[in-house]
PDB file of C-alpha atoms and ligand atoms in Angstrom:
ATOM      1  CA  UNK V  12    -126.200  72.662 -54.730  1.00  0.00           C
ATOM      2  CA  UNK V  13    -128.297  70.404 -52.660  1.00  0.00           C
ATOM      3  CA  UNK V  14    -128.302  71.222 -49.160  1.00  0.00           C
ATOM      4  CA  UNK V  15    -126.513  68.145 -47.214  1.00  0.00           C
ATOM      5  CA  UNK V  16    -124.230  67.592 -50.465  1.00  0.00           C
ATOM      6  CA  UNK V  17    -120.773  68.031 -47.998  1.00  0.00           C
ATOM      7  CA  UNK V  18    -121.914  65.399 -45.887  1.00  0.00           C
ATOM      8  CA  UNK V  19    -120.449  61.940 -46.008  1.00  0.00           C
ATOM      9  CA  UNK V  20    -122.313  59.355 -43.432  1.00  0.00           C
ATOM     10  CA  UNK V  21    -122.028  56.389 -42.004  1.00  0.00           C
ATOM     11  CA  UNK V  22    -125.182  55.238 -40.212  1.00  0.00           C
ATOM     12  CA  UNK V  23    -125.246  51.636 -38.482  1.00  0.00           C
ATOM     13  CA  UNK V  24    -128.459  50.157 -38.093  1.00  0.00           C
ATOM     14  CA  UNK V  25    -129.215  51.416 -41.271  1.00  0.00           C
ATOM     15  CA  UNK V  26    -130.757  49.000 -43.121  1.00  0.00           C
ATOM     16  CA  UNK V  27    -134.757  49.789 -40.856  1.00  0.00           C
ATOM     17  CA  UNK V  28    -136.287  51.851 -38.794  1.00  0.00           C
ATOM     18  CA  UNK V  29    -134.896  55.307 -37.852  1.00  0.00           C
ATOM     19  CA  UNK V  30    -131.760  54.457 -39.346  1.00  0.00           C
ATOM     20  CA  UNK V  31    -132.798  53.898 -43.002  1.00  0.00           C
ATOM     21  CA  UNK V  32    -135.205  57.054 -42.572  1.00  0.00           C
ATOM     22  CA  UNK V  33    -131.552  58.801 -41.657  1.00  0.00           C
ATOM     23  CA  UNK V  34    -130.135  57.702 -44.829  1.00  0.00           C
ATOM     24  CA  UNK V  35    -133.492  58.251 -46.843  1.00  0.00           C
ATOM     25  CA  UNK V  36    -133.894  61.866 -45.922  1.00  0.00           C
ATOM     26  CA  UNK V  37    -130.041  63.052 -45.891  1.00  0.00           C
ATOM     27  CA  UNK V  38    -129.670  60.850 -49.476  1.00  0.00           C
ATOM     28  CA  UNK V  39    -132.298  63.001 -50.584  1.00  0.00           C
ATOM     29  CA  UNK V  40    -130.465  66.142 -49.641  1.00  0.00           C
ATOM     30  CA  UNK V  41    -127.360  65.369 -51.572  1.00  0.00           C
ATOM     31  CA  UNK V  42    -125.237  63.361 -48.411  1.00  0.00           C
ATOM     32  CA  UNK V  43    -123.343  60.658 -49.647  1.00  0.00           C
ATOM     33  CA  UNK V  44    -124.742  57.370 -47.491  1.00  0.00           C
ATOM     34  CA  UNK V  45    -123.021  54.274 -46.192  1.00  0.00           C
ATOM     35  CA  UNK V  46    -125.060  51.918 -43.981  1.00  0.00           C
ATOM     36  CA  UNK V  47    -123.785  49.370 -42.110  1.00  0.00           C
ATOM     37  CA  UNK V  48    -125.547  46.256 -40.935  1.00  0.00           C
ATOM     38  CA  UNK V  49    -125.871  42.446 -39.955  1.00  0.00           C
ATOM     39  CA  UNK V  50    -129.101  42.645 -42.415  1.00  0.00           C
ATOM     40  CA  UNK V  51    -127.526  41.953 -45.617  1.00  0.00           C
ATOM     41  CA  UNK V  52    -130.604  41.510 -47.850  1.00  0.00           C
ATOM     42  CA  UNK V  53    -132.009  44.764 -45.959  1.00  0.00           C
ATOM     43  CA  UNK V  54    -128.922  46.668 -46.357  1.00  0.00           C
ATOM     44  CA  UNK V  55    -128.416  45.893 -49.995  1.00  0.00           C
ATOM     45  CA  UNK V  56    -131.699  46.397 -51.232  1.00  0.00           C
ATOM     46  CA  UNK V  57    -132.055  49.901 -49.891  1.00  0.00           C
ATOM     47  CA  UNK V  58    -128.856  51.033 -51.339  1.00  0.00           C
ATOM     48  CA  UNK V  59    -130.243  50.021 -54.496  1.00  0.00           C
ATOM     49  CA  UNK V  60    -133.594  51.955 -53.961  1.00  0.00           C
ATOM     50  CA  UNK V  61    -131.244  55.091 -53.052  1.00  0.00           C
ATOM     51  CA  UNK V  62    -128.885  55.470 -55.640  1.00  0.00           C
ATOM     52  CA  UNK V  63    -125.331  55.624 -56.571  1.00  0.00           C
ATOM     53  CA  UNK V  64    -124.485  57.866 -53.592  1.00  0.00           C
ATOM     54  CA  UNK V  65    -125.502  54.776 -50.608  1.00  0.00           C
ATOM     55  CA  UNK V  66    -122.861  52.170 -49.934  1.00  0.00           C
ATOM     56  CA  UNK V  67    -123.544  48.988 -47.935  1.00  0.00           C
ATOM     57  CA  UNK V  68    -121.273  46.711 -45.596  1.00  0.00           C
ATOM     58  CA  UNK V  69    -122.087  44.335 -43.943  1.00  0.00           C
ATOM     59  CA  UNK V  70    -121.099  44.629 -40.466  1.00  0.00           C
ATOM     60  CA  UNK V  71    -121.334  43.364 -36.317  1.00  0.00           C
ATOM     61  CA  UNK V  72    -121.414  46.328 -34.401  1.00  0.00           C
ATOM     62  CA  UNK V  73    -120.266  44.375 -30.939  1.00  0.00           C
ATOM     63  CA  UNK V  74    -117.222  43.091 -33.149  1.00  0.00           C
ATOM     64  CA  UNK V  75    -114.294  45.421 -33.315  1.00  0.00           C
ATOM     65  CA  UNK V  76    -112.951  43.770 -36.509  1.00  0.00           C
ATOM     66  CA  UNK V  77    -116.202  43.539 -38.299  1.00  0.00           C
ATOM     67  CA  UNK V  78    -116.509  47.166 -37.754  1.00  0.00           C
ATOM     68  CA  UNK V  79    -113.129  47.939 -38.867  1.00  0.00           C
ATOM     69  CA  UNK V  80    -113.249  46.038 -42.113  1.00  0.00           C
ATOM     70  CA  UNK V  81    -117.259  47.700 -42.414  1.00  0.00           C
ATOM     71  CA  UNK V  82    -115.682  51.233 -42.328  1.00  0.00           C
ATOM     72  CA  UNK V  83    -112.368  50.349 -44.444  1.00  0.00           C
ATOM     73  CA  UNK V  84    -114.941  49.163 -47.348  1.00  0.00           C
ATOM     74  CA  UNK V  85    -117.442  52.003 -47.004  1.00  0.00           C
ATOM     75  CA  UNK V  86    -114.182  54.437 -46.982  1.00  0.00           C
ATOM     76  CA  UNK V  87    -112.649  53.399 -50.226  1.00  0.00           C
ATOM     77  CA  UNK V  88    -116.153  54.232 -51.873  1.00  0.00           C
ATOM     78  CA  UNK V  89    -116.915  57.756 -49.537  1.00  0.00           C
ATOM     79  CA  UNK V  90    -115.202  60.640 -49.566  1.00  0.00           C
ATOM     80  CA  UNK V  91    -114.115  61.393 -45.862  1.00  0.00           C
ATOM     81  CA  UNK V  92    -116.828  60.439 -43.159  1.00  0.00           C
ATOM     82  CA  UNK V  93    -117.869  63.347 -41.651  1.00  0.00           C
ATOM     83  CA  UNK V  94    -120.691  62.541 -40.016  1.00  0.00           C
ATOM     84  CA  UNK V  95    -122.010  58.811 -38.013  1.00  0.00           C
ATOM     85  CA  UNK V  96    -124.959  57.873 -36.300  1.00  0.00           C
ATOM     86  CA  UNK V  97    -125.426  54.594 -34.266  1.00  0.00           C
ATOM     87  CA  UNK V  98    -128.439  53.562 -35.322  1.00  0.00           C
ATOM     88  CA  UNK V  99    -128.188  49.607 -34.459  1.00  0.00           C
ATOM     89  CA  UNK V 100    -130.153  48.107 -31.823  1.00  0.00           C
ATOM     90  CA  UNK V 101    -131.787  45.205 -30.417  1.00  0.00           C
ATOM     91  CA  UNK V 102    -135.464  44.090 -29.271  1.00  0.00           C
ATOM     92  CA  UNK V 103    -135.010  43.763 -25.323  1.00  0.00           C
ATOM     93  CA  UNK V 104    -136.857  41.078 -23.669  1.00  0.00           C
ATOM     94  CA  UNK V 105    -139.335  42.285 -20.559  1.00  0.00           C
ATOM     95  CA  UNK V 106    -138.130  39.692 -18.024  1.00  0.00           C
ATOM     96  CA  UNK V 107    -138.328  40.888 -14.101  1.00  0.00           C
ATOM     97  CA  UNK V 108    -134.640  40.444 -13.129  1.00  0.00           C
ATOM     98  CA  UNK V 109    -135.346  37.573 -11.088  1.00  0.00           C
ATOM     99  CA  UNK V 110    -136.546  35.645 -14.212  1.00  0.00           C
ATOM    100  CA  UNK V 111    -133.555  37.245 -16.344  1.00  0.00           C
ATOM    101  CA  UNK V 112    -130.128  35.293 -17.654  1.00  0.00           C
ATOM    102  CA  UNK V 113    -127.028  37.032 -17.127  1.00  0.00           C
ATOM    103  CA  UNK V 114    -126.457  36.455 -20.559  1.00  0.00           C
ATOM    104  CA  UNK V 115    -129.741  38.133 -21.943  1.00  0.00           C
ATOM    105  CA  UNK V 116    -128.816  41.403 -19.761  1.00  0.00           C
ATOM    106  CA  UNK V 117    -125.057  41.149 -21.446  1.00  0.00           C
ATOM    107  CA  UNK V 118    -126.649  41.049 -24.552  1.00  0.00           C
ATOM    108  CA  UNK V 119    -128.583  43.595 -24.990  1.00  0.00           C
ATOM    109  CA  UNK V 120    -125.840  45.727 -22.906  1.00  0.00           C
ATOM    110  CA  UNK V 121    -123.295  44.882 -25.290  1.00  0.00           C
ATOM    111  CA  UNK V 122    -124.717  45.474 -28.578  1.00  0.00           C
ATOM    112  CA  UNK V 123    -125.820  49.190 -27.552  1.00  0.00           C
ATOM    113  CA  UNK V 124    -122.641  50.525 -25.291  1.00  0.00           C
ATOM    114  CA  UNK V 125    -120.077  48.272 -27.079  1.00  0.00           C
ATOM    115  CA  UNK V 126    -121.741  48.855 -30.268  1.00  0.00           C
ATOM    116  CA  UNK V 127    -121.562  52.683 -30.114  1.00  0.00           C
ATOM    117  CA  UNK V 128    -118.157  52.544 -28.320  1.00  0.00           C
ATOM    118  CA  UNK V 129    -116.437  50.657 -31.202  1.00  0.00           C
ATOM    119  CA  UNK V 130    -118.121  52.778 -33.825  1.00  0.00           C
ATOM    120  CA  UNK V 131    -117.195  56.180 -31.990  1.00  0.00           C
ATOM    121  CA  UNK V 132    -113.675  54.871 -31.439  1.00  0.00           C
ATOM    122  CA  UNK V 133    -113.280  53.621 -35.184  1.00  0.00           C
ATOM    123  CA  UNK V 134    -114.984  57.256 -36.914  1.00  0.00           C
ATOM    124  CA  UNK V 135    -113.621  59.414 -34.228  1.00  0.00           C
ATOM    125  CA  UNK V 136    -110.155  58.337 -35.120  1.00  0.00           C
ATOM    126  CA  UNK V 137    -110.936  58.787 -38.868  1.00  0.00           C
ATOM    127  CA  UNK V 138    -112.466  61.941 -38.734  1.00  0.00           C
ATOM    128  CA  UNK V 139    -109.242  63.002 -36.339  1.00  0.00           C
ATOM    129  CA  UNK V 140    -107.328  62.455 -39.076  1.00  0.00           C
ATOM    130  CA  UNK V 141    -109.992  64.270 -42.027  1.00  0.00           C
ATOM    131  CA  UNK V 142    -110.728  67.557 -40.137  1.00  0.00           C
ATOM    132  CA  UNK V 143    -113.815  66.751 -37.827  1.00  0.00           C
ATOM    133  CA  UNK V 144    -117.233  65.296 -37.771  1.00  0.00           C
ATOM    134  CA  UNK V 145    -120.272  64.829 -36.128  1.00  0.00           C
ATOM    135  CA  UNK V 146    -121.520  61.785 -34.218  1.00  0.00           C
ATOM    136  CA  UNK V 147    -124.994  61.124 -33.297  1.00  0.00           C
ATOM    137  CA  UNK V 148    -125.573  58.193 -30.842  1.00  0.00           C
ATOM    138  CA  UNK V 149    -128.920  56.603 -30.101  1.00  0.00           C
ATOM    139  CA  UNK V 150    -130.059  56.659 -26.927  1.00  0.00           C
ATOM    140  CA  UNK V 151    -133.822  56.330 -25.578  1.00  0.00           C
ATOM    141  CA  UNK V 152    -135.830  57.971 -22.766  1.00  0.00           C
ATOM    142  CA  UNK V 153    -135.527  54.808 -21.202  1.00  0.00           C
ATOM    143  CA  UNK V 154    -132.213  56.161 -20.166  1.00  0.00           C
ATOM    144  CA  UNK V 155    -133.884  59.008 -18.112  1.00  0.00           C
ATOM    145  CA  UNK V 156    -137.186  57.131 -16.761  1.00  0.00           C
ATOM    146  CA  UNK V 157    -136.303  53.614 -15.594  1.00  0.00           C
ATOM    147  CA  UNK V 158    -138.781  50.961 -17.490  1.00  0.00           C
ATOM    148  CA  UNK V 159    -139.210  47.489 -17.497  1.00  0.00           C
ATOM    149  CA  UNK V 160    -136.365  46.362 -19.765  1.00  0.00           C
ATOM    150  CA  UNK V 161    -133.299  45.776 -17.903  1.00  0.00           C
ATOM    151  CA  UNK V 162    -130.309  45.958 -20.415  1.00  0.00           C
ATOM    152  CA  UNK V 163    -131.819  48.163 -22.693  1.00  0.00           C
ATOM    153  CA  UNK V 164    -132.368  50.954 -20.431  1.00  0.00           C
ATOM    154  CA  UNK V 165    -129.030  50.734 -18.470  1.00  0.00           C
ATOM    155  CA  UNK V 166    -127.010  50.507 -22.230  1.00  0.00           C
ATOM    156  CA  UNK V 167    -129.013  53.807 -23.325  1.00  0.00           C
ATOM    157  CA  UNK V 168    -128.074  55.550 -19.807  1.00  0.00           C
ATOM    158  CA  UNK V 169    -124.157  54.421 -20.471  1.00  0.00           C
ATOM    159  CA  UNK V 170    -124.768  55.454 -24.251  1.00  0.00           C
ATOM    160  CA  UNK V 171    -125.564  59.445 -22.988  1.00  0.00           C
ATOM    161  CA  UNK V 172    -122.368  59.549 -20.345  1.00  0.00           C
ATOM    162  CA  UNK V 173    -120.208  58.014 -23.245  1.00  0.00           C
ATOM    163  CA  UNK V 174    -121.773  60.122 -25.292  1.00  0.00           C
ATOM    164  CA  UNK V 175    -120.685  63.460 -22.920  1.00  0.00           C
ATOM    165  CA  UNK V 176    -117.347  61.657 -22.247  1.00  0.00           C
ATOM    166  CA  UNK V 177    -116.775  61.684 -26.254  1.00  0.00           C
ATOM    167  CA  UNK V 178    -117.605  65.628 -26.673  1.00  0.00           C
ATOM    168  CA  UNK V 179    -115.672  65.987 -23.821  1.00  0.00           C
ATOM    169  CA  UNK V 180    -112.274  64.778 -25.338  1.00  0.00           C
ATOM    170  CA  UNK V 181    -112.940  65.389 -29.126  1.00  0.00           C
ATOM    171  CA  UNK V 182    -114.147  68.985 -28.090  1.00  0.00           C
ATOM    172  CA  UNK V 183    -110.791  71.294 -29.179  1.00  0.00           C
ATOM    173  CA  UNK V 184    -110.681  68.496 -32.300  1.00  0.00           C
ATOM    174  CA  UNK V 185    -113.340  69.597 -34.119  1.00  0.00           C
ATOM    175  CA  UNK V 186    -115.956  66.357 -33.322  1.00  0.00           C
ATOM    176  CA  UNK V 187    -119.093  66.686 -32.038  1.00  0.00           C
ATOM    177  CA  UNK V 188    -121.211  64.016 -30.234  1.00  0.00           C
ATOM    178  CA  UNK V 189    -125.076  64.486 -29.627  1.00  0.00           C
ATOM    179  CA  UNK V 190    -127.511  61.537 -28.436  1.00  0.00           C
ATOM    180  CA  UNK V 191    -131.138  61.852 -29.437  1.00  0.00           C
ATOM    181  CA  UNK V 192    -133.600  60.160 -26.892  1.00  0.00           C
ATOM    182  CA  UNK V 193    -136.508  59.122 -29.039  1.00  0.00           C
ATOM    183  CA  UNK V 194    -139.960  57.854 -26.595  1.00  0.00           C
ATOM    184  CA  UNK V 195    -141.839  55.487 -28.735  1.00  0.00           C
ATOM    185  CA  UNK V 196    -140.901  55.401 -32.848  1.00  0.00           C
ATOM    186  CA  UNK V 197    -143.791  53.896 -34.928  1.00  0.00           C
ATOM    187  CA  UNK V 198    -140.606  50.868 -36.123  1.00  0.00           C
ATOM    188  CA  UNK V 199    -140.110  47.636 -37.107  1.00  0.00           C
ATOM    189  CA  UNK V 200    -138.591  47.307 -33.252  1.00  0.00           C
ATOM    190  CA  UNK V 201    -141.629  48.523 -32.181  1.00  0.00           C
ATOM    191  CA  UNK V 202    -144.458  46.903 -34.666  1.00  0.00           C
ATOM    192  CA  UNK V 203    -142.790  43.440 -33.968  1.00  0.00           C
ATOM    193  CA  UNK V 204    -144.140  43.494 -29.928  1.00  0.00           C
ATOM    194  CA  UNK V 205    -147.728  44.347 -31.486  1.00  0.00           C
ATOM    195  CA  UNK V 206    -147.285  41.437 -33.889  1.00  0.00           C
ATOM    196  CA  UNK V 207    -146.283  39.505 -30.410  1.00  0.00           C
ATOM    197  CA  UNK V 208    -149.671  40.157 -28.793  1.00  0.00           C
ATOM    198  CA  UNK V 209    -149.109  43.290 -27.340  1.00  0.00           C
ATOM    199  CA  UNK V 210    -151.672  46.306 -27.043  1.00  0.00           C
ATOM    200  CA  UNK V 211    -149.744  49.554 -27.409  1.00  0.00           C
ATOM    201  CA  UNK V 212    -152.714  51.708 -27.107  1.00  0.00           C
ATOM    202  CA  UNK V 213    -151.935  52.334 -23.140  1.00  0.00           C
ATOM    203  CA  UNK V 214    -148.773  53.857 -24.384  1.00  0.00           C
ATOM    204  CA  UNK V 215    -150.501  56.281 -26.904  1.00  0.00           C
ATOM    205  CA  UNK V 216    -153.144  57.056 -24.538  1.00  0.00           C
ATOM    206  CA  UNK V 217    -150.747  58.078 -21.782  1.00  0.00           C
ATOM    207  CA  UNK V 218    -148.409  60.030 -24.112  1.00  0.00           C
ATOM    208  CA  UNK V 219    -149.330  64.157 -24.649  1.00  0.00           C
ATOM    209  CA  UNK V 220    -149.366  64.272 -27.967  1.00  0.00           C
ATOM    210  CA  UNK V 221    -151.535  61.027 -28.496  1.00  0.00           C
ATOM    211  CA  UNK V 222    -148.888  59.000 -30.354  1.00  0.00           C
ATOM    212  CA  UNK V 223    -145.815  57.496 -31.266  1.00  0.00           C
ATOM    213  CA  UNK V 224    -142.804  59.447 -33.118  1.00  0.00           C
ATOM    214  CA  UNK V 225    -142.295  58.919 -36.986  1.00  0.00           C
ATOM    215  CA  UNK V 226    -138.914  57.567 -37.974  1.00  0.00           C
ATOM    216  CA  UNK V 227    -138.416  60.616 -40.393  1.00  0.00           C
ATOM    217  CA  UNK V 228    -139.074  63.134 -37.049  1.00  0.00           C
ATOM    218  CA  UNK V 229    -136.185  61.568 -35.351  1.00  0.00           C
ATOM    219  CA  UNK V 230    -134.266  61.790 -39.019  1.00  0.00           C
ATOM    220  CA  UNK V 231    -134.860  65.593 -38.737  1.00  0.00           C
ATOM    221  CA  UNK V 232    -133.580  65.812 -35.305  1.00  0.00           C
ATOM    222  CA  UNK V 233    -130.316  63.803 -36.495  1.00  0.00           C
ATOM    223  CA  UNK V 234    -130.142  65.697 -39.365  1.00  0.00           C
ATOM    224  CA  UNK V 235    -130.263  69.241 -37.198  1.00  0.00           C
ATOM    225  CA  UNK V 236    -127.418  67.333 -34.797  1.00  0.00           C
ATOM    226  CA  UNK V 237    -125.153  66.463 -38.137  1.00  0.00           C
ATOM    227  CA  UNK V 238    -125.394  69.887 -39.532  1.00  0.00           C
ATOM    228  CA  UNK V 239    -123.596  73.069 -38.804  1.00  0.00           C
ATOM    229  CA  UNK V 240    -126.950  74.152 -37.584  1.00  0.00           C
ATOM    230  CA  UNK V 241    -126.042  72.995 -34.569  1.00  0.00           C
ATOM    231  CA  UNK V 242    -122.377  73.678 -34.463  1.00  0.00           C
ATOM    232  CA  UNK V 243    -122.479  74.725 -30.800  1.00  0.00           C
ATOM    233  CA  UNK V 244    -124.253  71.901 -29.904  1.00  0.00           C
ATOM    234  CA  UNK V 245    -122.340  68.716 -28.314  1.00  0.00           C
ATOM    235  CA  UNK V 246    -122.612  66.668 -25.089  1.00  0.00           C
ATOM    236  CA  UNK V 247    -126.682  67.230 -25.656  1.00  0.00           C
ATOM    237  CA  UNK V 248    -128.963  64.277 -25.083  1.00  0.00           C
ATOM    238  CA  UNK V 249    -131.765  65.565 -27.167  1.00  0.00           C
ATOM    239  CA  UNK V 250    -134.944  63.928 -26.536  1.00  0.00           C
ATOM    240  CA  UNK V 251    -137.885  63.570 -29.072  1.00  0.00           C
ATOM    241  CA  UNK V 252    -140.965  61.711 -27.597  1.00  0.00           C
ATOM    242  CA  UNK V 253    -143.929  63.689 -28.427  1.00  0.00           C
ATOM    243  CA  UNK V 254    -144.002  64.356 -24.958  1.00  0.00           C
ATOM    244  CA  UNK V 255    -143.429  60.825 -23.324  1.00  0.00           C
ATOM    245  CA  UNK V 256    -141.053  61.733 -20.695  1.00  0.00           C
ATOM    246  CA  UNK V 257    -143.696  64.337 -19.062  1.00  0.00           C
ATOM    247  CA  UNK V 258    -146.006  61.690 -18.247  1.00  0.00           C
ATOM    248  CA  UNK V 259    -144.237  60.022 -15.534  1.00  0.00           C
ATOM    249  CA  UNK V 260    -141.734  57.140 -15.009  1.00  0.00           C
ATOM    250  CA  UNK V 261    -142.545  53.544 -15.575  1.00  0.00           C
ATOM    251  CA  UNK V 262    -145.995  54.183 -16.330  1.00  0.00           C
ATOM    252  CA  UNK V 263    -145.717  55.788 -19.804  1.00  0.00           C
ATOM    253  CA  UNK V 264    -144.028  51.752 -20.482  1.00  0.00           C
ATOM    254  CA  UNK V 265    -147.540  50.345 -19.920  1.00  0.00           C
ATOM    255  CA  UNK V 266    -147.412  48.106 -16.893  1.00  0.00           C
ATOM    256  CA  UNK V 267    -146.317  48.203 -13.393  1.00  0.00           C
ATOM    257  CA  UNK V 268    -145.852  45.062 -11.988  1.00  0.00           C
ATOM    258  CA  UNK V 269    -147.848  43.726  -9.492  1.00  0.00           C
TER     259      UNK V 269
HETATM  260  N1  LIG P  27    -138.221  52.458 -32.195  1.00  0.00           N
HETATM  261  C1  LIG P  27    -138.231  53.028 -31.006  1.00  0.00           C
HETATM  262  O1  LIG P  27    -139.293  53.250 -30.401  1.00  0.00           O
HETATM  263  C2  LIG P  27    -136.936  53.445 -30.344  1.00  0.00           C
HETATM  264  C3  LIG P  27    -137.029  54.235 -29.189  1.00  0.00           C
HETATM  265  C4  LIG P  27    -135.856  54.640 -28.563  1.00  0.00           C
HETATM  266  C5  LIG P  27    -134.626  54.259 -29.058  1.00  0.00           C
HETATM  267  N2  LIG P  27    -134.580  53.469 -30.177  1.00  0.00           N
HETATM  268  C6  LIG P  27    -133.257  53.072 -30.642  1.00  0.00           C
HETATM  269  O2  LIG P  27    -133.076  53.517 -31.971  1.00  0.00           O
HETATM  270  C7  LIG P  27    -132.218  52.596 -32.664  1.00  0.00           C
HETATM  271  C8  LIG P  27    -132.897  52.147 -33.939  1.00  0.00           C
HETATM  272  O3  LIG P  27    -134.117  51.507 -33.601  1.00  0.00           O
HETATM  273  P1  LIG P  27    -135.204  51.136 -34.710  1.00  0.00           P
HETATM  274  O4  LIG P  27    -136.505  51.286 -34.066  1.00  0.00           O
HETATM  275  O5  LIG P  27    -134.894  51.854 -35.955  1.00  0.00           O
HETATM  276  O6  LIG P  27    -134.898  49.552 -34.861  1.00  0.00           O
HETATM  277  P2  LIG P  27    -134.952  48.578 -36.129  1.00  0.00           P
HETATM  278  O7  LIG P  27    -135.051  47.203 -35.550  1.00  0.00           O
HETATM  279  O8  LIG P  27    -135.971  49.027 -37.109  1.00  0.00           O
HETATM  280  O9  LIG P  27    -133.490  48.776 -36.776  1.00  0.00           O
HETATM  281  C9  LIG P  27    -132.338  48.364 -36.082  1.00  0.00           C
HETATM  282  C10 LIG P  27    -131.293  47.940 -37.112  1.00  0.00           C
HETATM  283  O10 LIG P  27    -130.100  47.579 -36.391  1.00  0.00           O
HETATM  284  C11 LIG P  27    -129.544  46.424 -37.021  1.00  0.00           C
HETATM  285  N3  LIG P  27    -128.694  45.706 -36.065  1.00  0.00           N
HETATM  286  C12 LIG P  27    -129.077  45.035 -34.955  1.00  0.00           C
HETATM  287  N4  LIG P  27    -128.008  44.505 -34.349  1.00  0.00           N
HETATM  288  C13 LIG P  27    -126.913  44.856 -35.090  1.00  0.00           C
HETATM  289  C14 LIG P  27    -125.534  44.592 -34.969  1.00  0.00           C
HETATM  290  N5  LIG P  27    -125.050  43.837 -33.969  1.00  0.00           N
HETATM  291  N6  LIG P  27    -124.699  45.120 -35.887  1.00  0.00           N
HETATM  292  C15 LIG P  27    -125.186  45.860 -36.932  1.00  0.00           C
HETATM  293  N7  LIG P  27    -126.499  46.118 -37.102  1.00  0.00           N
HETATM  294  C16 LIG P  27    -127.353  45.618 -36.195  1.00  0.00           C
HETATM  295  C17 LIG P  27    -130.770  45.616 -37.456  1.00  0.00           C
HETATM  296  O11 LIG P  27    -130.450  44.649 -38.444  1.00  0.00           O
HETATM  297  C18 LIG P  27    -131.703  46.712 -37.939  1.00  0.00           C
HETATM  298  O12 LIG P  27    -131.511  46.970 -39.327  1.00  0.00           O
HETATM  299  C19 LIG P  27    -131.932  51.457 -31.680  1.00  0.00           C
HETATM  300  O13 LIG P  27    -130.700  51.696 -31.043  1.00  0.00           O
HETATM  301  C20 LIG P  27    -133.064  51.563 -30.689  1.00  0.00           C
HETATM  302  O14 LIG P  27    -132.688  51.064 -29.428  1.00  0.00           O
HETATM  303  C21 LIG P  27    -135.702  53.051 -30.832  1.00  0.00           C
END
């Protein structure tokens, strides 16, 4: 029997970055995948490189219907979801808040603590119902060093006390919620500010271990969180930054402003 081969997961966001290397590395272990995410073409196409075990929906994680129908169609395809992680995320922009629109701060807000609150609220219930789960939210160490990206780091701070709030209430039902903190991931999110112009060498240089994080390393650490290898573990906020966090606050970001 292959290892992961009793685990059933839904991973938003999983159509790139750490979320496909999620469902690449547990699909490889015998889990049975669905992804869900607003990349179609993405989504679709690395189903098809997986195999007959991945499943793909298309799916808004800010909308509460989207998500619902998402899960209803991945769920007459997977055997009981037993495990989630909310992988889906957006680029922040790196506007001083003087120069920011409300509307760019809601943004980016929404689509991480609304996101991961209508997922939770949508496979929590289910997996009520199944017998228990695990849930593993995405947060960031932006959440625990403040850096110049307004929304984003505020969501990922709300997405760790949600996250305790969760294991809190779902603790006596059998449900588990972790957050991982990843530092820098070498990811399309990432790769697409270097295609913008921007030198992310300062960021290397100034992080202990001399680089960024691998999508698969944070795939481990999800992996670990899903598994009964951790079944004591919930209400954590694991971080994995190659050592990011150590080297100060809004430095390890690059700039301060002037
Ligand atoms: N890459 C990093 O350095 C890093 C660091 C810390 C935290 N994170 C977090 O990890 C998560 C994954 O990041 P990544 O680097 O893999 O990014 P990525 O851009 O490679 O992948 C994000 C995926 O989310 C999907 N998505 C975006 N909005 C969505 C929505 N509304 N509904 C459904 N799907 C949506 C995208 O289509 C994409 O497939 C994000 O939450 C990000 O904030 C990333």
């Amino acid at each position: 029997m292959e290892k992961h081969s009793n685990l059933s997961i839904v991973v938003t966001g999983g159509a790139s970055g750490i979320g496909a290397a999620v469902c690449k590395s547990l699909y490889e272990q015998g889990a049975v995948i669905g992804i869900i995410d607003i990349d179609v073409n993405a989504g679709e196409s690395l189903c098809r490189a997986l195999g007959d075990r991945a499943f793909f929906s298309a799916g808004d994680v800010g909308s509460e219907n989207s998500m619902r129908a998402a899960f209803s169609k991945l769920e007459s395809f997977m055997p009981p979801v037993n495990g989630c992680v909310t992988s889906a995320g957006v680029m922040p922009t790196r506007d001083p808040i003087e120069k920011m629109p409300v509307e760019d701060f809601r943004r980016v807000m929404d689509n991480h603590i609304s996101g991961t609150f209508i997922t939770c609220k949508i496979v929590g219930t289910s997996m009520m119902k199944s017998g228990g789960g695990s849930i593993v939210t995405l947060s960031s160490v932006l959440a625990l060093r403040p850096g110049p990206v307004l929304g984003y780091g505020a969501g990922k701070a709300a997405i760790i006390n949600l996250t305790q709030s969760l294991a809190v209430q779902w603790g006596k039902k059998n449900i588990r919620v972790n957050a991982i903190c990843p530092g820098w991931v070498d990811t399309p999110f990432i790769r697409k500010q270097e295609e913008a112009g921007r030198d992310l060498s300062p960021i290397t240089n100034m992080t202990p271990m001399g680089r960024m994080a691998r999508p698969d390393e944070i795939a481990n650490a999800a992996e670990f969180l899903l598994s009964d290898a951790s079944s004591a573990v919930t209400g954590s906020a694991l971080v994995v930054d190659c050592g990011i966090t150590l080297a100060g606050g809004y430095l390890p970001y690059g700039d301060l402003p002037s």
